[in-house]
Coordinates of C-alpha atoms in Angstrom, one line a residue:
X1 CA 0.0 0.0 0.0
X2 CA 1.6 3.4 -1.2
X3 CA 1.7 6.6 1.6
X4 CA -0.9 9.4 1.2
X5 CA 0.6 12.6 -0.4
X6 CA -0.8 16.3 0.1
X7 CA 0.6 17.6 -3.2
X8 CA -0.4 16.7 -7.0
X9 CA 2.1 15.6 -9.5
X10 CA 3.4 18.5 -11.7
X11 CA 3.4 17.1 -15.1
X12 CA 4.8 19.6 -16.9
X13 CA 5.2 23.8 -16.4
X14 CA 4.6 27.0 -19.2
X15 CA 6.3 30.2 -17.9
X16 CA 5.4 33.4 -19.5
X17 CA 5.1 37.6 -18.4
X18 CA 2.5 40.0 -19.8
X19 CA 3.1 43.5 -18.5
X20 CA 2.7 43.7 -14.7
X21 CA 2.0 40.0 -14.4
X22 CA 3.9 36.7 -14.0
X23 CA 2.0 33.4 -15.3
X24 CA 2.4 30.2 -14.5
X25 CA 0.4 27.3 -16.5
X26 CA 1.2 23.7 -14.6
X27 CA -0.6 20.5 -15.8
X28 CA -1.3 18.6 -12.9
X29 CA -2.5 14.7 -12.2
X30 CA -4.4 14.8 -8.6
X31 CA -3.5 11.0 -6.9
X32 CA -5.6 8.6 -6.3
X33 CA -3.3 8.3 -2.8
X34 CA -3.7 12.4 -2.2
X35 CA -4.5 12.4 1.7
X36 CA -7.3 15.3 1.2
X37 CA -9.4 12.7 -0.7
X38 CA -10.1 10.9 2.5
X39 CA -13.4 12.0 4.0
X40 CA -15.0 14.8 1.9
X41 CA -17.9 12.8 0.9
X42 CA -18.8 9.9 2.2
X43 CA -18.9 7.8 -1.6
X44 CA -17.1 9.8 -3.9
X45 CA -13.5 11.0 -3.5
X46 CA -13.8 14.7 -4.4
X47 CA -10.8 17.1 -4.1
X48 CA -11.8 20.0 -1.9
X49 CA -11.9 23.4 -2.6
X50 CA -9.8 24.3 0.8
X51 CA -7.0 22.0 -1.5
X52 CA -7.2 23.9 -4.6
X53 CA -6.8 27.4 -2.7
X54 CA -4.2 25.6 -0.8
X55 CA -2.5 24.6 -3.9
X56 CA -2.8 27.8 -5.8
X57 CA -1.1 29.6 -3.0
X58 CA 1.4 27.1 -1.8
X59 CA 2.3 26.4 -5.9
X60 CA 2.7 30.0 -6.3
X61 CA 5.2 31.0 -3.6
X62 CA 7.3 28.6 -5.5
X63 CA 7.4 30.0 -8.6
X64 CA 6.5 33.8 -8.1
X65 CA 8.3 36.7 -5.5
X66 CA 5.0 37.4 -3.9
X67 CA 4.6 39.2 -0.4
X68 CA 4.5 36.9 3.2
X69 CA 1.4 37.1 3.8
X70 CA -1.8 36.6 2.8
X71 CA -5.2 38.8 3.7
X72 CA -7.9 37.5 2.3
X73 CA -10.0 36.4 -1.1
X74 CA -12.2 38.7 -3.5
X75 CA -13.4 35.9 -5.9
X76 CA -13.7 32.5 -5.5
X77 CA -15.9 30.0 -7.6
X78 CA -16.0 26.6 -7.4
X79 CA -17.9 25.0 -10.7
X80 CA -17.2 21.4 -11.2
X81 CA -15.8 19.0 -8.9
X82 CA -12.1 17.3 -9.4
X83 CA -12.2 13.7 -8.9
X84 CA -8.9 11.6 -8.5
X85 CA -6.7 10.3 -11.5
X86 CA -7.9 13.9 -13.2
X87 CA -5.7 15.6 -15.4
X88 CA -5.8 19.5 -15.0
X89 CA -4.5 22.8 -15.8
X90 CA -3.7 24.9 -13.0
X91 CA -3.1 28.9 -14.3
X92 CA -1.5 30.8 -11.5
X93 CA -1.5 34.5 -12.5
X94 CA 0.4 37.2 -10.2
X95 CA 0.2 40.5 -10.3
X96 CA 3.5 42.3 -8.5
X97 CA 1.9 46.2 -8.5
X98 CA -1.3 45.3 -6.9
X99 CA 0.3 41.7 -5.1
X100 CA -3.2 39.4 -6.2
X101 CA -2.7 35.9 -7.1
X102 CA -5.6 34.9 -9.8
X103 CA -5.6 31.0 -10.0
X104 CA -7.9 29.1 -12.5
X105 CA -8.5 25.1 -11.9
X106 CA -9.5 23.5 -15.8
X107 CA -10.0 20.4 -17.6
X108 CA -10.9 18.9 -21.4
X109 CA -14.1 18.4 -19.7
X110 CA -14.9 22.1 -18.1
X111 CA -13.8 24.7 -15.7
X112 CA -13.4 23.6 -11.9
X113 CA -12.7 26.6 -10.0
X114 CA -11.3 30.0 -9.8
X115 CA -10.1 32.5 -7.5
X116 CA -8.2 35.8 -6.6
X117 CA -5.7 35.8 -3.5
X118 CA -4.9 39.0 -2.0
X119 CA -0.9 39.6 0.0
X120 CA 0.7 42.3 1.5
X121 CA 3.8 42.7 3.3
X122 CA 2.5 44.1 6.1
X123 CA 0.9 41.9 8.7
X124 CA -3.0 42.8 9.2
X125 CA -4.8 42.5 12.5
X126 CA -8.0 42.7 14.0

């Protein structure tokens, strides 16, 4: 019996720069073994939305210079769910003048989810 992972395989990455932004396009395979499939639903392994935020972020800090920390979400949609063994597109999009992270989850089949990050490099509190 093979480990759970938390993290999907990268299959292949597309670097490129439009003005003020840095783009990342990764094709990702989520495991059958990925430890966040456990539990969701009761019958069907579904990947969670809480992952694919996680994995935008966490994806992104490793390929972009973005501030430490994060400070919340404007947009977030979640469309279609990702099952296991699925072979998606991840877009990570950063923006260095206004430091928001858009991320876009696709497939052949359909869009899965989308969402804008917002950083600063300035701790908030409430």
């Amino acid at each position: 019996m093979t480990s759970a992972v938390t993290l999907p395989i990268i299959n292949s990455e597309t670097r490129t720069q439009e003005n003020t932004e840095s783009i990342i396009e990764l094709a990702l395979t989520v495991p059958e073994n990925l430890l966040y499939l456990e539990g969701h639903f009761p019958h069907v392994k579904v990947l969670p939305g809480v992952t694919q935020v996680h994995w935008a972020a966490q994806l992104a800090r490793g390929y972009f210079e973005m501030p430490e920390y994060f400070v919340g979400m404007e947009v977030i949609k979640f469309q279609h769910v990702i099952l296991p063994n699925t072979l998606i597109k991840l877009q990570l999009r950063f923006n260095s003048v206004t430091n928001k992270l858009h991320f876009q989850y696709t497939s052949a089949h359909s869009q899965h989810s989308s969402g804008r990050m917002l950083f600063s490099a300035d701790a908030i509190t409430v």
